[in-house]
Amino acid sequence: GKKVSMEARAPRYYSQKIDVTPESAKQVRIDLKAMPYVMIKSQPSGAQVFIKGTLVGVTPIEQLIEKETQIELKNDGYISKTEVLTGKDKAVDISLEKIPPPPPPVVANTNLTESSDSELVEDVVPAKKETADESVSGKGILFAIIGATVLAVVVFFVMKRKS
C-alpha cells in the first residue's frame, strides 16, 4: 500500500536502487551494469602491477579500471613498463624487455720489455678498437685511478708531516 525503496546488488556489477509503488507493475526488470574489470597479463608472468605507486598485485591479475588509469609493471631483470588502460579494455598482455647486460670492460694489453740499456719499457697495445661510449667510460676509469692515486699521495705526506 505504500512506496518501498530497494537496492539490487550482485558481485562485479554496479548496484541499482529502485522504488516500487502500488502503481508499479507486478514484475520489475532490473538490468545491472557490469563493472569494467580488466585482465592484466604480462610476458613473463609474475610482474608486479602498480597503480599510482601502490602495488595492487602480480600478473596475471584482474583489476577494476573505471576510467583512464596508468599502470606500471615491474619485474626483476626486466625494464619497467607503463601503460594506460581504460574501462573499455577487457584484457591486456604486456611484454617486458630484459635489461641488457652491461658491455664488457675495455682492457689494454701491456707488454713489458727490456731495452738495450737495461730499463723496463712499457708497450701499450689496445685490446680492441673502442667505440665513442667505451672511450668515454675508459677515460672516466683512468681519471678515477689517477685521482685516487693523487689523493693517497697527499694523505701520505700530510700524515707524515703530522708525525
N, CA and C atoms as an extended XYZ file, in Angstrom:
489
Properties=species:S:1:pos:R:3:atomname:S:1:resname:S:1:resid:I:1 pbc="F F F"
N         0.784       -1.185        0.000 N   GLY     1
C         0.000        0.000        0.000 CA  GLY     1
C         0.841        1.270        0.000 C   GLY     1
N         2.164        1.204        0.135 N   LYS     2
C         2.951        2.435        0.112 CA  LYS     2
C         4.245        2.211       -0.668 C   LYS     2
N         4.993        3.284       -0.873 N   LYS     3
C         6.239        3.253       -1.646 CA  LYS     3
C         7.309        2.480       -0.863 C   LYS     3
N         8.054        1.600       -1.585 N   VAL     4
C         9.130        0.825       -0.985 CA  VAL     4
C        10.382        1.040       -1.847 C   VAL     4
N        11.512        1.372       -1.192 N   SER     5
C        12.790        1.543       -1.889 CA  SER     5
C        13.617        0.279       -1.707 C   SER     5
N        14.215       -0.181       -2.815 N   MET     6
C        15.044       -1.385       -2.779 CA  MET     6
C        16.340       -1.121       -3.539 C   MET     6
N        17.316       -1.966       -3.257 N   GLU     7
C        18.591       -1.885       -3.969 CA  GLU     7
C        18.944       -3.288       -4.448 C   GLU     7
N        19.226       -3.402       -5.729 N   ALA     8
C        19.628       -4.685       -6.303 CA  ALA     8
C        21.155       -4.684       -6.404 C   ALA     8
N        21.783       -5.776       -5.932 N   ARG     9
C        23.241       -5.884       -5.941 CA  ARG     9
C        23.645       -7.267       -6.429 C   ARG     9
N        24.795       -7.319       -7.071 N   ALA    10
C        25.411       -8.578       -7.474 CA  ALA    10
C        26.916       -8.340       -7.549 C   ALA    10
N        27.720       -9.360       -7.209 N   PRO    11
C        29.173       -9.188       -7.291 CA  PRO    11
C        29.597       -8.793       -8.704 C   PRO    11
N        30.534       -7.833       -8.786 N   ARG    12
C        31.131       -7.354      -10.036 CA  ARG    12
C        30.159       -6.580      -10.928 C   ARG    12
N        29.031       -6.125      -10.332 N   TYR    13
C        28.059       -5.282      -11.035 CA  TYR    13
C        27.799       -4.063      -10.162 C   TYR    13
N        27.466       -2.937      -10.820 N   TYR    14
C        27.082       -1.746      -10.074 CA  TYR    14
C        25.687       -1.983       -9.504 C   TYR    14
N        25.476       -1.562       -8.247 N   SER    15
C        24.152       -1.721       -7.637 CA  SER    15
C        23.187       -0.699       -8.240 C   SER    15
N        21.915       -0.985       -8.094 N   GLN    16
C        20.888       -0.084       -8.638 CA  GLN    16
C        19.752        0.011       -7.632 C   GLN    16
N        19.322        1.247       -7.362 N   LYS    17
C        18.198        1.475       -6.448 CA  LYS    17
C        16.928        1.640       -7.272 C   LYS    17
N        15.840        1.086       -6.751 N   ILE    18
C        14.536        1.244       -7.409 CA  ILE    18
C        13.478        1.517       -6.343 C   ILE    18
N        12.459        2.205       -6.754 N   ASP    19
C        11.312        2.457       -5.888 CA  ASP    19
C        10.110        1.723       -6.475 C   ASP    19
N         9.384        1.016       -5.612 N   VAL    20
C         8.182        0.298       -6.029 CA  VAL    20
C         6.993        0.936       -5.309 C   VAL    20
N         6.001        1.278       -6.098 N   THR    21
C         4.794        1.896       -5.544 CA  THR    21
C         3.599        0.993       -5.852 C   THR    21
N         2.473        1.271       -5.249 N   PRO    22
C         1.278        0.457       -5.554 CA  PRO    22
C         0.931        0.510       -7.044 C   PRO    22
N         1.356        1.581       -7.732 N   GLU    23
C         1.052        1.705       -9.153 CA  GLU    23
C         2.054        0.953      -10.036 C   GLU    23
N         3.186        0.462       -9.460 N   SER    24
C         4.224       -0.225      -10.234 CA  SER    24
C         3.677       -1.545      -10.775 C   SER    24
N         4.278       -2.019      -11.840 N   ALA    25
C         3.917       -3.316      -12.416 CA  ALA    25
C         4.198       -4.409      -11.390 C   ALA    25
N         3.554       -5.548      -11.568 N   LYS    26
C         3.746       -6.647      -10.617 CA  LYS    26
C         5.149       -7.229      -10.723 C   LYS    26
N         5.753       -7.132      -11.892 N   GLN    27
C         7.127       -7.586      -12.086 CA  GLN    27
C         7.974       -6.398      -12.507 C   GLN    27
N         9.176       -6.327      -11.934 N   VAL    28
C        10.099       -5.243      -12.257 CA  VAL    28
C        11.380       -5.875      -12.791 C   VAL    28
N        11.817       -5.409      -13.942 N   ARG    29
C        13.057       -5.924      -14.535 CA  ARG    29
C        14.188       -4.956      -14.199 C   ARG    29
N        15.275       -5.513      -13.704 N   ILE    30
C        16.444       -4.704      -13.354 CA  ILE    30
C        17.634       -5.235      -14.144 C   ILE    30
N        18.256       -4.363      -14.908 N   ASP    31
C        19.469       -4.721      -15.649 CA  ASP    31
C        20.641       -4.029      -14.975 C   ASP    31
N        21.479       -4.807      -14.304 N   LEU    32
C        22.655       -4.247      -13.644 CA  LEU    32
C        23.796       -4.121      -14.655 C   LEU    32
N        24.555       -3.053      -14.505 N   LYS    33
C        25.673       -2.787      -15.403 CA  LYS    33
C        26.939       -3.443      -14.820 C   LYS    33
N        27.610       -4.222      -15.663 N   ALA    34
C        28.839       -4.900      -15.226 CA  ALA    34
C        29.945       -3.879      -14.971 C   ALA    34
N        30.729       -4.134      -13.932 N   MET    35
C        31.879       -3.279      -13.637 CA  MET    35
C        33.002       -3.623      -14.624 C   MET    35
N        33.771       -2.629      -15.042 N   PRO    36
C        34.804       -2.853      -16.070 CA  PRO    36
C        36.105       -3.450      -15.500 C   PRO    36
N        36.110       -4.750      -15.317 N   TYR    37
C        37.324       -5.426      -14.872 CA  TYR    37
C        38.197       -5.727      -16.087 C   TYR    37
N        39.505       -5.560      -15.920 N   VAL    38
C        40.457       -5.808      -16.998 CA  VAL    38
C        41.410       -6.911      -16.532 C   VAL    38
N        41.589       -7.929      -17.370 N   MET    39
C        42.570       -8.985      -17.093 CA  MET    39
C        43.924       -8.487      -17.576 C   MET    39
N        44.871       -8.356      -16.646 N   ILE    40
C        46.217       -7.868      -16.969 CA  ILE    40
C        47.170       -9.056      -16.910 C   ILE    40
N        47.794       -9.337      -18.049 N   LYS    41
C        48.792      -10.400      -18.140 CA  LYS    41
C        50.110       -9.769      -18.574 C   LYS    41
N        51.185      -10.467      -18.299 N   SER    42
C        52.486       -9.974      -18.747 CA  SER    42
C        53.323      -11.140      -19.251 C   SER    42
N        54.250      -10.795      -20.114 N   GLN    43
C        55.238      -11.761      -20.603 CA  GLN    43
C        56.595      -11.251      -20.164 C   GLN    43
N        57.259      -11.866      -19.223 N   PRO    44
C        56.868      -13.063      -18.499 CA  PRO    44
C        55.844      -12.728      -17.418 C   PRO    44
N        55.123      -13.743      -16.966 N   SER    45
C        54.136      -13.511      -15.907 CA  SER    45
C        54.864      -13.318      -14.579 C   SER    45
N        54.140      -12.859      -13.592 N   GLY    46
C        54.734      -12.625      -12.277 CA  GLY    46
C        55.213      -11.205      -12.074 C   GLY    46
N        54.868      -10.298      -12.984 N   ALA    47
C        55.274       -8.895      -12.842 CA  ALA    47
C        54.392       -8.215      -11.804 C   ALA    47
N        54.976       -7.325      -11.039 N   GLN    48
C        54.212       -6.542      -10.061 CA  GLN    48
C        53.459       -5.438      -10.796 C   GLN    48
N        52.187       -5.221      -10.403 N   VAL    49
C        51.349       -4.203      -11.034 CA  VAL    49
C        51.144       -3.074      -10.022 C   VAL    49
N        51.492       -1.849      -10.432 N   PHE    50
C        51.352       -0.673       -9.577 CA  PHE    50
C        50.362        0.298      -10.209 C   PHE    50
N        49.486        0.871       -9.368 N   ILE    51
C        48.593        1.949       -9.777 CA  ILE    51
C        48.838        3.100       -8.817 C   ILE    51
N        49.213        4.248       -9.363 N   LYS    52
C        49.553        5.432       -8.560 CA  LYS    52
C        50.586        5.088       -7.487 C   LYS    52
N        51.575        4.270       -7.843 N   GLY    53
C        52.654        3.919       -6.928 CA  GLY    53
C        52.311        2.860       -5.906 C   GLY    53
N        51.086        2.349       -5.927 N   THR    54
C        50.662        1.337       -4.954 CA  THR    54
C        50.604       -0.032       -5.626 C   THR    54
N        51.232       -1.016       -4.999 N   LEU    55
C        51.204       -2.373       -5.523 CA  LEU    55
C        49.797       -2.939       -5.369 C   LEU    55
N        49.188       -3.378       -6.492 N   VAL    56
C        47.833       -3.945       -6.447 CA  VAL    56
C        47.839       -5.449       -6.658 C   VAL    56
N        48.967       -6.008       -7.084 N   GLY    57
C        49.042       -7.451       -7.264 CA  GLY    57
C        50.114       -7.831       -8.260 C   GLY    57
N        50.069       -9.114       -8.649 N   VAL    58
C        51.062       -9.697       -9.539 CA  VAL    58
C        50.331      -10.330      -10.717 C   VAL    58
N        50.889      -10.182      -11.921 N   THR    59
C        50.250      -10.748      -13.110 CA  THR    59
C        50.313      -12.267      -13.096 C   THR    59
N        49.266      -12.920      -13.614 N   PRO    60
C        48.027      -12.371      -14.155 CA  PRO    60
C        47.103      -11.906      -13.026 C   PRO    60
N        46.431      -10.791      -13.253 N   ILE    61
C        45.540      -10.216      -12.241 CA  ILE    61
C        44.363       -9.548      -12.951 C   ILE    61
N        43.209       -9.625      -12.335 N   GLU    62
C        42.040       -8.935      -12.856 CA  GLU    62
C        41.833       -7.707      -11.975 C   GLU    62
N        41.737       -6.544      -12.608 N   GLN    63
C        41.686       -5.278      -11.871 CA  GLN    63
C        40.531       -4.424      -12.370 C   GLN    63
N        39.815       -3.800      -11.427 N   LEU    64
C        38.736       -2.879      -11.777 CA  LEU    64
C        39.354       -1.587      -12.307 C   LEU    64
N        39.022       -1.215      -13.550 N   ILE    65
C        39.529        0.005      -14.185 CA  ILE    65
C        38.306        0.774      -14.675 C   ILE    65
N        37.907        1.822      -13.929 N   GLU    66
C        36.682        2.550      -14.255 CA  GLU    66
C        36.911        3.763      -15.155 C   GLU    66
N        38.128        4.233      -15.242 N   LYS    67
C        38.442        5.398      -16.076 CA  LYS    67
C        39.871        5.220      -16.561 C   LYS    67
N        40.370        6.163      -17.368 N   GLU    68
C        41.758        6.065      -17.819 CA  GLU    68
C        42.660        5.951      -16.603 C   GLU    68
N        43.435        4.872      -16.570 N   THR    69
C        44.294        4.601      -15.420 CA  THR    69
C        45.661        4.178      -15.917 C   THR    69
N        46.693        4.802      -15.360 N   GLN    70
C        48.061        4.449      -15.716 CA  GLN    70
C        48.533        3.342      -14.785 C   GLN    70
N        49.021        2.243      -15.363 N   ILE    71
C        49.583        1.158      -14.567 CA  ILE    71
C        51.056        1.028      -14.903 C   ILE    71
N        51.832        0.515      -13.959 N   GLU    72
C        53.244        0.263      -14.197 CA  GLU    72
C        53.532       -1.182      -13.823 C   GLU    72
N        54.232       -1.902      -14.696 N   LEU    73
C        54.620       -3.278      -14.445 CA  LEU    73
C        56.112       -3.325      -14.179 C   LEU    73
N        56.486       -4.047      -13.116 N   LYS    74
C        57.896       -4.205      -12.758 CA  LYS    74
C        58.174       -5.677      -12.522 C   LYS    74
N        59.345       -6.117      -13.007 N   ASN    75
C        59.768       -7.496      -12.796 CA  ASN    75
C        61.286       -7.498      -12.751 C   ASN    75
N        61.872       -8.232      -11.803 N   ASP    76
C        63.325       -8.272      -11.674 CA  ASP    76
C        63.962       -8.728      -12.979 C   ASP    76
N        64.982       -8.014      -13.407 N   GLY    77
C        65.705       -8.361      -14.613 CA  GLY    77
C        65.076       -7.825      -15.889 C   GLY    77
N        63.975       -7.047      -15.745 N   TYR    78
C        63.272       -6.520      -16.909 CA  TYR    78
C        63.091       -5.005      -16.764 C   TYR    78
N        62.960       -4.330      -17.900 N   ILE    79
C        62.724       -2.889      -17.910 CA  ILE    79
C        61.266       -2.653      -17.529 C   ILE    79
N        61.016       -1.747      -16.570 N   SER    80
C        59.646       -1.412      -16.166 CA  SER    80
C        58.892       -0.838      -17.361 C   SER    80
N        57.584       -1.082      -17.377 N   LYS    81
C        56.774       -0.594      -18.494 CA  LYS    81
C        55.504        0.033      -17.952 C   LYS    81
N        55.113        1.171      -18.537 N   THR    82
C        53.915        1.899      -18.148 CA  THR    82
C        52.903        1.827      -19.288 C   THR    82
N        51.642        1.575      -18.938 N   GLU    83
C        50.555        1.515      -19.918 CA  GLU    83
C        49.367        2.296      -19.364 C   GLU    83
N        48.540        2.825      -20.240 N   VAL    84
C        47.307        3.496      -19.839 CA  VAL    84
C        46.148        2.594      -20.266 C   VAL    84
N        45.315        2.213      -19.287 N   LEU    85
C        44.160        1.363      -19.551 CA  LEU    85
C        42.880        2.166      -19.377 C   LEU    85
N        41.826        1.712      -20.030 N   THR    86
C        40.500        2.314      -19.860 CA  THR    86
C        39.540        1.200      -19.472 C   THR    86
N        38.356        1.561      -19.045 N   GLY    87
C        37.347        0.565      -18.711 CA  GLY    87
C        36.885       -0.218      -19.923 C   GLY    87
N        37.247        0.231      -21.122 N   LYS    88
C        36.847       -0.463      -22.354 CA  LYS    88
C        37.733       -1.670      -22.629 C   LYS    88
N        38.930       -1.685      -22.027 N   ASP    89
C        39.830       -2.826      -22.206 CA  ASP    89
C        39.251       -4.031      -21.471 C   ASP    89
N        39.224       -5.176      -22.111 N   LYS    90
C        38.776       -6.402      -21.440 CA  LYS    90
C        39.971       -7.191      -20.932 C   LYS    90
N        41.050       -7.184      -21.738 N   ALA    91
C        42.264       -7.907      -21.371 CA  ALA    91
C        43.448       -7.255      -22.078 C   ALA    91
N        44.586       -7.229      -21.390 N   VAL    92
C        45.824       -6.734      -21.989 CA  VAL    92
C        46.931       -7.730      -21.673 C   VAL    92
N        47.854       -7.869      -22.599 N   ASP    93
C        49.016       -8.737      -22.413 CA  ASP    93
C        50.238       -7.889      -22.732 C   ASP    93
N        51.005       -7.554      -21.713 N   ILE    94
C        52.102       -6.599      -21.839 CA  ILE    94
C        53.433       -7.353      -21.809 C   ILE    94
N        54.248       -7.148      -22.842 N   SER    95
C        55.560       -7.798      -22.918 CA  SER    95
C        56.614       -6.894      -22.308 C   SER    95
N        57.416       -7.467      -21.435 N   LEU    96
C        58.512       -6.729      -20.811 CA  LEU    96
C        59.822       -7.131      -21.482 C   LEU    96
N        60.711       -6.149      -21.650 N   GLU    97
C        62.011       -6.401      -22.264 CA  GLU    97
C        63.047       -6.654      -21.177 C   GLU    97
N        63.923       -7.629      -21.432 N   LYS    98
C        65.007       -7.917      -20.492 CA  LYS    98
C        65.961       -6.726      -20.433 C   LYS    98
N        66.523       -6.498      -19.263 N   ILE    99
C        67.561       -5.473      -19.121 CA  ILE    99
C        68.806       -6.012      -19.817 C   ILE    99
N        69.365       -5.261      -20.771 N   PRO   100
C        70.544       -5.764      -21.482 CA  PRO   100
C        71.744       -5.846      -20.540 C   PRO   100
N        72.628       -6.823      -20.773 N   PRO   101
C        73.821       -6.916      -19.912 CA  PRO   101
C        74.742       -5.733      -20.176 C   PRO   101
N        75.536       -5.361      -19.175 N   PRO   102
C        76.461       -4.243      -19.391 CA  PRO   102
C        77.522       -4.653      -20.412 C   PRO   102
N        78.061       -3.677      -21.144 N   PRO   103
C        79.102       -4.016      -22.117 CA  PRO   103
C        80.353       -4.502      -21.387 C   PRO   103
N        81.115       -5.379      -22.013 N   PRO   104
C        82.333       -5.864      -21.341 CA  PRO   104
C        83.329       -4.720      -21.178 C   PRO   104
N        84.116       -4.758      -20.091 N   PRO   105
C        85.087       -3.673      -19.875 CA  PRO   105
C        86.189       -3.727      -20.939 C   PRO   105
N        86.740       -2.562      -21.253 N   VAL   106
C        87.822       -2.456      -22.231 CA  VAL   106
C        89.131       -2.493      -21.454 C   VAL   106
N        89.973       -3.457      -21.804 N   VAL   107
C        91.250       -3.613      -21.115 CA  VAL   107
C        92.366       -3.528      -22.143 C   VAL   107
N        93.393       -2.749      -21.844 N   ALA   108
C        94.543       -2.638      -22.743 CA  ALA   108
C        95.567       -3.687      -22.345 C   ALA   108
N        96.205       -4.299      -23.343 N   ASN   109
C        97.286       -5.256      -23.075 CA  ASN   109
C        98.575       -4.463      -22.886 C   ASN   109
N        99.307       -4.750      -21.814 N   THR   110
C       100.592       -4.077      -21.617 CA  THR   110
C       101.688       -5.133      -21.676 C   THR   110
N       102.693       -4.847      -22.429 N   ASN   111
C       103.848       -5.748      -22.549 CA  ASN   111
C       105.064       -5.017      -22.008 C   ASN   111
N       105.745       -5.611      -21.039 N   LEU   112
C       106.967       -5.022      -20.517 CA  LEU   112
C       108.145       -5.694      -21.228 C   LEU   112
N       108.990       -4.894      -21.799 N   THR   113
C       110.177       -5.423      -22.482 CA  THR   113
C       111.396       -4.696      -21.946 C   THR   113
N       112.531       -5.346      -22.027 N   GLU   114
C       113.773       -4.737      -21.524 CA  GLU   114
C       114.494       -4.088      -22.695 C   GLU   114
N       114.878       -2.827      -22.521 N   SER   115
C       115.583       -2.134      -23.600 CA  SER   115
C       117.059       -2.466      -23.522 C   SER   115
N       117.815       -1.957      -24.481 N   SER   116
C       119.246       -2.271      -24.548 CA  SER   116
C       120.006       -1.744      -23.338 C   SER   116
N       119.520       -0.650      -22.690 N   ASP   117
C       120.234       -0.116      -21.528 CA  ASP   117
C       119.609       -0.590      -20.223 C   ASP   117
N       119.039       -1.803      -20.184 N   SER   118
C       118.505       -2.479      -19.003 CA  SER   118
C       117.365       -1.747      -18.319 C   SER   118
N       116.593       -0.959      -19.008 N   GLU   119
C       115.392       -0.330      -18.447 CA  GLU   119
C       114.178       -1.123      -18.898 C   GLU   119
N       113.124       -1.100      -18.054 N   LEU   120
C       111.869       -1.717      -18.470 CA  LEU   120
C       111.093       -0.714      -19.290 C   LEU   120
N       110.630       -1.100      -20.457 N   VAL   121
C       109.871       -0.235      -21.340 CA  VAL   121
C       108.485       -0.836      -21.477 C   VAL   121
N       107.442        0.002      -21.373 N   GLU   122
C       106.063       -0.482      -21.454 CA  GLU   122
C       105.496       -0.179      -22.829 C   GLU   122
N       105.079       -1.230      -23.517 N   ASP   123
C       104.394       -1.078      -24.799 CA  ASP   123
C       102.914       -1.298      -24.537 C   ASP   123
N       102.092       -0.326      -24.862 N   VAL   124
C       100.654       -0.457      -24.664 CA  VAL   124
C       100.022       -0.783      -26.001 C   VAL   124
N        99.318       -1.901      -26.020 N   VAL   125
C        98.646       -2.343      -27.240 CA  VAL   125
C        97.161       -2.409      -26.912 C   VAL   125
N        96.293       -1.636      -27.610 N   PRO   126
C        94.869       -1.695      -27.303 CA  PRO   126
C        94.320       -3.092      -27.566 C   PRO   126
N        93.421       -3.545      -26.675 N   ALA   127
C        92.824       -4.869      -26.807 CA  ALA   127
C        91.890       -4.919      -27.996 C   ALA   127
N        91.173       -3.836      -28.256 N   LYS   128
C        90.262       -3.767      -29.396 CA  LYS   128
C        89.979       -2.314      -29.688 C   LYS   128
N        89.398       -2.069      -30.835 N   LYS   129
C        89.031       -0.700      -31.200 CA  LYS   129
C        87.841       -0.274      -30.343 C   LYS   129
N        87.925        0.884      -29.688 N   GLU   130
C        86.867        1.357      -28.802 CA  GLU   130
C        85.833        2.159      -29.568 C   GLU   130
N        84.589        2.030      -29.131 N   THR   131
C        83.555        2.917      -29.659 CA  THR   131
C        83.617        4.210      -28.863 C   THR   131
N        82.856        5.221      -29.258 N   ALA   132
C        82.865        6.512      -28.554 CA  ALA   132
C        82.428        6.339      -27.108 C   ALA   132
N        81.389        5.531      -26.860 N   ASP   133
C        80.899        5.336      -25.485 CA  ASP   133
C        81.933        4.616      -24.632 C   ASP   133
N        82.591        3.601      -25.194 N   GLU   134
C        83.586        2.857      -24.439 CA  GLU   134
C        84.781        3.735      -24.126 C   GLU   134
N        85.159        4.608      -25.059 N   SER   135
C        86.279        5.500      -24.848 CA  SER   135
C        86.006        6.439      -23.684 C   SER   135
N        84.796        6.966      -23.617 N   VAL   136
C        84.429        7.883      -22.532 CA  VAL   136
C        84.468        7.166      -21.203 C   VAL   136
N        83.918        5.934      -21.121 N   SER   137
C        83.904        5.231      -19.847 CA  SER   137
C        85.318        4.823      -19.450 C   SER   137
N        86.173        4.463      -20.422 N   GLY   138
C        87.553        4.112      -20.121 CA  GLY   138
C        88.316        5.312      -19.570 C   GLY   138
N        88.073        6.492      -20.135 N   LYS   139
C        88.728        7.710      -19.644 CA  LYS   139
C        88.249        8.024      -18.238 C   LYS   139
N        86.984        7.795      -17.961 N   GLY   140
C        86.456        8.041      -16.621 CA  GLY   140
C        87.141        7.161      -15.588 C   GLY   140
N        87.351        5.903      -15.944 N   ILE   141
C        88.038        4.976      -15.029 CA  ILE   141
C        89.479        5.414      -14.830 C   ILE   141
N        90.136        5.804      -15.927 N   LEU   142
C        91.525        6.261      -15.839 CA  LEU   142
C        91.634        7.483      -14.925 C   LEU   142
N        90.733        8.460      -15.104 N   PHE   143
C        90.753        9.648      -14.253 CA  PHE   143
C        90.478        9.286      -12.795 C   PHE   143
N        89.615        8.325      -12.547 N   ALA   144
C        89.326        7.902      -11.169 CA  ALA   144
C        90.564        7.282      -10.539 C   ALA   144
N        91.293        6.461      -11.284 N   ILE   145
C        92.509        5.826      -10.756 CA  ILE   145
C        93.569        6.886      -10.473 C   ILE   145
N        93.750        7.818      -11.401 N   ILE   146
C        94.738        8.885      -11.203 CA  ILE   146
C        94.352        9.735       -9.989 C   ILE   146
N        93.057       10.081       -9.894 N   GLY   147
C        92.600       10.887       -8.763 CA  GLY   147
C        92.810       10.176       -7.430 C   GLY   147
N        92.529        8.878       -7.377 N   ALA   148
C        92.711        8.117       -6.144 CA  ALA   148
C        94.192        8.049       -5.776 C   ALA   148
N        95.053        7.913       -6.769 N   THR   149
C        96.497        7.858       -6.515 CA  THR   149
C        96.996        9.188       -5.968 C   THR   149
N        96.586       10.282       -6.573 N   VAL   150
C        96.994       11.618       -6.108 CA  VAL   150
C        96.503       11.840       -4.686 C   VAL   150
N        95.262       11.467       -4.409 N   LEU   151
C        94.706       11.628       -3.071 CA  LEU   151
C        95.499       10.814       -2.056 C   LEU   151
N        95.882        9.591       -2.390 N   ALA   152
C        96.655        8.743       -1.482 CA  ALA   152
C        98.014        9.367       -1.181 C   ALA   152
N        98.653        9.934       -2.200 N   VAL   153
C        99.963       10.575       -2.004 CA  VAL   153
C        99.816       11.788       -1.098 C   VAL   153
N        98.803       12.605       -1.306 N   VAL   154
C        98.590       13.797       -0.475 CA  VAL   154
C        98.338       13.382        0.975 C   VAL   154
N        97.485       12.393        1.188 N   VAL   155
C        97.205       11.923        2.558 CA  VAL   155
C        98.473       11.390        3.203 C   VAL   155
N        99.291       10.664        2.439 N   PHE   156
C       100.542       10.125        2.978 CA  PHE   156
C       101.442       11.249        3.482 C   PHE   156
N       101.643       12.304        2.667 N   PHE   157
C       102.520       13.395        3.069 CA  PHE   157
C       101.938       14.197        4.214 C   PHE   157
N       100.630       14.381        4.264 N   VAL   158
C       100.016       15.094        5.378 CA  VAL   158
C       100.215       14.326        6.669 C   VAL   158
N        99.998       13.015        6.627 N   MET   159
C       100.176       12.190        7.816 CA  MET   159
C       101.633       12.160        8.243 C   MET   159
N       102.556       12.100        7.293 N   LYS   160
C       103.986       12.068        7.601 CA  LYS   160
C       104.392       13.393        8.253 C   LYS   160
N       103.843       14.520        7.762 N   ARG   161
C       104.179       15.829        8.293 CA  ARG   161
C       103.696       15.960        9.744 C   ARG   161
N       102.518       15.383       10.052 N   LYS   162
C       101.958       15.474       11.414 CA  LYS   162
C       102.769       14.657       12.420 C   LYS   162
N       103.442       13.611       11.974 N   SER   163
C       104.173       12.765       12.919 CA  SER   163
C       105.616       13.094       13.038 C   SER   163
